[in-house]
Amino acid sequence: MEKHYTIGQFKKMSGLTARTLQYYDEIGILTAQRTEGGHRYYLESHVHTLQKIVSLKFLGFSLEETADFINKDSWNEKDSLIFQRDMMEKKREQLNDSIRLLNLAIEQIETGGALHTDIFISMINNVHMEKSHKRWFAAFMPEPRINALFDRLKSEQETIEKKSMHLFSRLKEAIGIDPTSSEVGKLVAELMEFAMEIVGDELPLLEQIPAADLEEDPWLFPYPFTPEEEQWLKQAVNHYMEKEGIQIGKN
Amino acid sequence: MEKHYTIGQFKKMSGLTARTLQYYDEIGILTAQRTEGGHRYYLESHVHTLQKIVSLKFLGFSLEETADFINKDSWNEKDSLIFQRDMMEKKREQLNDSIRLLNLAIEQIETGGALHTDIFISMINNVHMEKSHKRWFAAFMPEPRINALFDRLKSEQETIEKKSMHLFSRLKEAIGIDPTSSEVGKLVAELMEFAMEIVGDELPLLEQIPAADLEEDPWLFPYPFTPEEEQWLKQAVNHYMEKEGIQIGKN
DNA sequence: CTTGCACATCACGTAACGTGATGTTTTAGA
DNA sequence: TCTAAAACATCACGTTACGTGATGTGCAAG
C-alpha cells in the first residue's frame, strides 16, 4: 500500500504552509487526493511534483511558468531558460547598484559625516538615469565617444562615487565660511582637479555645452546644492579662478 | 510666478504614468495642487519630492518606507540603511544561485546533451536546502566539521556542479547498457573518484551514516535516479567493486 | 460655441499567498 | 461507543504598486 500524507504531515515535510498547498491545489498545479470526508491527502508522486515546483520557483519562475514546465517532462528548450537567466541578471545588476549606493551612504555616516540628502539623491539619480543621460549627451557628442566616456567612468564608478560623496559633503559643510579663505580655496582646488579627472580628454567638447541646458532640466540633472548654496559656491570658484588665473567654465 | 506643470507635462518629464502620479497623490506621498476645476498641477517642490521618491524606490524601499524618509529630512539613522542593504544582499545571493544553476542547465543543453529533469531538480535542491542539510548532518558530525566540509565544497561549488551534471547525465544515458561493460566501468570509476573528492577526509564519518536514513527522506534528499535506474547503477557499482576488490559503502 | 483632447473618478485585476472566521471530519482517550 | 480536541475544510478579504478600461467633466483652440 502506498504511503499517504495528510496535509499536516505534508506541510511539515515540505516546510510550506497549509494555505500554500491549498492554493496550489486551487490553481491546479498540485491537485491533492481527497478522503470521503473531503480532507486532502498526498502520495509519493505529489512529493515529486512539489519538488519540481519549489525548484522552479527557486530559479525565479512564476507559478504559471512552473505549471508549463511540469506538464512537459523534458526541459530541453533553452529559450525560456536563457530568457529567465537574462531577467535574473538584470535584477542582479539593479541590486548591485542599490547595494553599492547604500554602502556609500552607510560609510558616509560611519566615518562621522552627515548624510546630505540632496547629494545622495543626485548620486542615486546619476546611476538611475544613466540611459537618459546618454541620450541627452547624444546631442553634443558622437555616440562612440559617449560610450567611451561612460565606460571609463563606469570602470572606476565606486571610487568616483566615494570621492564625490566625500568632497561634496565637505563643500556643503563649508557653506557660510568666507569664500576667499584658504580653507575653502583648498576644497575648490580639489573640486577642480576632480572635475578634470572626470572629464578627461573630453574637456573641449564638454565645455561647449551651455550650462543653462543642464540646469534647465531639473528632473534629469538634480543639483546637489540649493540656489543659495550655489551662489556661495560660485563666489568661491570665481575667487579661486582669479587667483590661479585660469579661465574655464564651471559645471 | 512659479512654473507649474499639468499632470501630462509632469509625467512626460518624470517618465512615470498618470496612474502612478494619481496613486502617489492618493496615498499622500506626493499631494498635487488642484485647479478650480479639479485638475492636478505640480510645482518645483513636487519635482524635488518626486526625485526623492524614485531614488528611494531605486534603493529598494517600499513606498511606505519611502514616505517615512520623506517626512524626516535628515537620513542619518543608519539602521534602516544597513537593514536595507542586508536585505538586498540576501536577494543578490539568491539571484547568484539561480543564475548559476540556470547557466548550468543552459550549458548542458548547448553542449548537445539532454537536460535530465531529475538530475537538475536534485542539484537545485542541493543549493536550496543547504541549511536543512546542515541541520540534518548535525546528528552525525560536530558542527565545526560540518562547516569546514560545506565551506570546502562551496569554494568549488561551480566546478562540482558542472562535474556532477556532466557525470550524472552520462550515467543516466548509459542506463540499459550491460553493467559489466568496460564503458560503464569507466563511468563508475569516474563516479567513485568524484565521490572521494567530495567526501575528502570525512570518509570514515560519512560512511557510518546508514544509507537508509538518506533515502528515507525523499523531500530532503531527492534522488536523481528512479528505483529501476538505481537498480542498474547498483549492479554496475557492485561489478566495479568486485573487480577492484575494494569494499566501501556507496552513497 | 462646439469639438476634441486632457483630465477626473470609480472599480476591478494582478501574484502568491497571509490571516482570520466559521463550520466539519478525524482521531485519541475515557 | 461516545466525546472532546485537534486537524482540516471553505469562504472571503487584505497585501503592493500600480495597469486597464469605463464613464463623466474641464479646458483650450478654431
Coordinates of C-alpha atoms in Angstrom, one line a residue, chain A residues 2-197:
Chain A
E2 CA 1.3 3.4 -0.9
K3 CA 2.3 5.8 1.8
H4 CA 0.0 8.7 2.1
Y5 CA 0.4 12.0 3.8
T6 CA -2.2 14.2 5.4
I7 CA -1.8 17.9 4.6
G8 CA -0.4 18.4 8.1
Q9 CA 2.4 15.8 7.5
F10 CA 2.9 17.2 4.0
K11 CA 3.4 20.7 5.2
K12 CA 5.9 19.7 7.9
M13 CA 7.9 17.7 5.4
S14 CA 8.0 20.4 2.8
G15 CA 8.2 23.4 5.0
L16 CA 5.3 25.1 3.1
T17 CA 2.1 26.3 4.8
A18 CA -1.3 24.6 4.5
R19 CA -2.5 27.7 2.8
T20 CA 0.2 27.4 0.1
L21 CA -0.7 23.8 -0.5
Q22 CA -4.4 24.7 -0.7
Y23 CA -3.6 27.4 -3.2
Y24 CA -1.5 25.1 -5.3
D25 CA -4.5 22.7 -5.2
E26 CA -6.8 25.5 -6.2
I27 CA -4.8 26.6 -9.2
G28 CA -4.4 23.0 -10.3
I29 CA -0.6 22.9 -10.1
L30 CA -0.6 20.2 -7.3
T31 CA -4.0 18.5 -7.1
A32 CA -4.5 16.6 -3.9
Q33 CA -6.5 13.4 -3.4
R34 CA -9.5 13.6 -1.2
T35 CA -10.8 11.3 1.6
E36 CA -14.5 10.6 1.7
G37 CA -15.0 13.4 4.2
G38 CA -13.2 15.8 1.9
H39 CA -9.8 16.0 3.5
R40 CA -6.8 16.3 1.3
Y41 CA -4.1 13.7 1.2
Y42 CA -0.9 13.3 -0.8
L43 CA 1.1 10.4 -2.3
E44 CA 4.7 10.0 -3.3
S45 CA 4.0 11.3 -6.7
H46 CA 2.9 14.5 -5.2
V47 CA 6.2 14.8 -3.3
H48 CA 8.0 14.5 -6.7
T49 CA 5.8 17.2 -8.3
L50 CA 6.2 19.5 -5.4
Q51 CA 10.0 19.1 -5.6
K52 CA 9.7 20.4 -9.2
I53 CA 7.5 23.3 -8.2
V54 CA 9.8 24.6 -5.4
S55 CA 12.9 24.1 -7.5
L56 CA 11.5 26.1 -10.4
K57 CA 10.3 28.8 -8.0
F58 CA 13.8 28.8 -6.7
L59 CA 15.0 29.6 -10.1
G60 CA 12.7 32.6 -10.2
F61 CA 9.9 31.2 -12.4
S62 CA 6.3 32.2 -11.6
L63 CA 3.8 29.5 -10.8
E64 CA 2.2 29.9 -14.2
E65 CA 5.6 29.3 -15.9
T66 CA 6.2 26.5 -13.4
A67 CA 3.0 24.8 -14.5
D68 CA 4.2 24.8 -18.1
F69 CA 7.4 23.1 -17.1
I70 CA 5.6 20.5 -15.1
N71 CA 3.3 19.5 -17.9
K72 CA 6.2 18.8 -20.3
D73 CA 8.8 16.4 -18.7
S74 CA 11.7 17.3 -21.0
W75 CA 13.2 20.8 -20.4
N76 CA 15.3 21.0 -23.5
E77 CA 14.1 24.2 -24.9
K78 CA 16.8 26.6 -23.8
D79 CA 14.9 29.7 -24.8
S80 CA 12.9 30.0 -21.6
L81 CA 16.0 29.2 -19.6
I82 CA 18.1 31.8 -21.3
F83 CA 15.3 34.4 -21.0
Q84 CA 15.0 33.6 -17.3
R85 CA 18.7 33.9 -16.8
D86 CA 18.8 37.3 -18.6
M87 CA 16.0 38.5 -16.4
M88 CA 17.7 37.5 -13.3
E89 CA 21.0 39.0 -14.4
K90 CA 19.2 42.3 -15.0
K91 CA 17.8 42.2 -11.5
R92 CA 21.2 41.4 -10.1
E93 CA 22.7 44.5 -11.8
Q94 CA 20.0 46.5 -10.2
L95 CA 20.8 45.1 -6.8
N96 CA 24.5 45.7 -7.3
D97 CA 23.7 49.4 -7.9
S98 CA 21.5 49.8 -4.9
I99 CA 23.8 47.9 -2.6
R100 CA 26.8 50.0 -3.7
L101 CA 24.8 53.2 -3.1
L102 CA 23.5 52.1 0.2
N103 CA 27.1 51.2 1.3
L104 CA 28.2 54.7 0.2
A105 CA 25.6 56.3 2.5
I106 CA 26.4 53.9 5.3
E107 CA 30.1 54.6 5.1
Q108 CA 29.5 58.3 5.0
I109 CA 27.6 58.1 8.2
E110 CA 30.1 55.7 9.8
T111 CA 33.0 58.0 9.1
G112 CA 31.3 60.5 11.3
G113 CA 30.0 62.7 8.5
A114 CA 26.4 63.8 8.0
L115 CA 24.5 62.3 5.0
H116 CA 23.2 65.2 3.0
T117 CA 20.1 64.1 1.2
D118 CA 20.5 66.3 -1.8
I119 CA 23.9 64.9 -2.5
F120 CA 22.8 61.4 -2.0
I121 CA 19.7 61.9 -4.2
S122 CA 21.8 63.3 -7.1
M123 CA 24.2 60.4 -6.9
I124 CA 21.4 57.9 -7.0
N125 CA 19.9 59.7 -9.9
N126 CA 23.2 59.6 -11.7
V127 CA 23.1 55.8 -11.6
H128 CA 19.4 55.5 -12.2
M129 CA 19.2 57.8 -15.2
E130 CA 22.3 56.7 -16.9
K131 CA 20.5 55.8 -20.1
S132 CA 18.6 59.1 -20.2
H133 CA 21.9 60.9 -19.7
K134 CA 23.5 59.0 -22.6
R135 CA 20.6 60.1 -24.8
W136 CA 20.9 63.6 -23.6
F137 CA 24.6 63.8 -24.4
A138 CA 24.0 62.4 -27.8
A139 CA 23.0 65.9 -28.9
F140 CA 26.6 67.1 -28.2
M141 CA 28.9 64.1 -28.9
P142 CA 29.1 61.2 -31.3
E143 CA 27.9 58.0 -29.8
P144 CA 31.1 56.1 -29.7
R145 CA 32.7 58.9 -27.7
I146 CA 29.8 58.9 -25.3
N147 CA 30.2 55.2 -24.8
A148 CA 33.9 55.6 -24.3
L149 CA 33.4 58.3 -21.7
F150 CA 30.7 56.4 -19.8
D151 CA 32.8 53.2 -19.9
R152 CA 35.8 54.9 -18.4
L153 CA 33.7 56.3 -15.7
K154 CA 32.0 53.0 -15.0
S155 CA 35.3 51.2 -14.6
E156 CA 36.0 53.5 -11.7
Q157 CA 32.5 54.1 -10.6
E158 CA 32.8 53.2 -7.0
T159 CA 36.0 55.3 -6.5
I160 CA 34.4 58.3 -8.2
E161 CA 31.2 57.9 -6.1
K162 CA 33.2 57.8 -2.9
K163 CA 35.2 60.8 -3.9
S164 CA 32.1 62.7 -4.9
M165 CA 30.3 61.9 -1.7
H166 CA 33.3 63.0 0.4
L167 CA 34.1 66.2 -1.5
F168 CA 30.5 67.4 -1.9
S169 CA 29.8 66.7 1.7
R170 CA 32.7 68.8 2.8
L171 CA 31.8 71.6 0.4
K172 CA 28.3 71.6 1.8
E173 CA 29.5 71.8 5.3
A174 CA 31.9 74.6 4.4
I175 CA 29.0 76.8 3.2
G176 CA 28.9 80.0 5.2
I177 CA 32.6 80.2 5.6
D178 CA 34.3 83.1 3.8
P179 CA 34.6 82.1 0.2
T180 CA 38.0 83.7 -0.1
S181 CA 39.5 81.8 2.9
S182 CA 42.3 79.4 2.2
E183 CA 40.3 76.5 3.7
V184 CA 37.6 77.0 1.0
G185 CA 40.3 77.5 -1.6
K186 CA 41.7 74.1 -0.9
L187 CA 38.3 72.5 -1.3
V188 CA 37.7 74.3 -4.6
A189 CA 41.1 73.2 -5.8
E190 CA 40.2 69.6 -5.0
L191 CA 36.9 70.1 -6.8
M192 CA 38.6 71.4 -9.9
E193 CA 41.1 68.7 -10.0
F194 CA 38.4 66.1 -9.6
A195 CA 36.3 67.6 -12.3
M196 CA 39.3 67.5 -14.7
E197 CA 39.8 63.8 -13.8

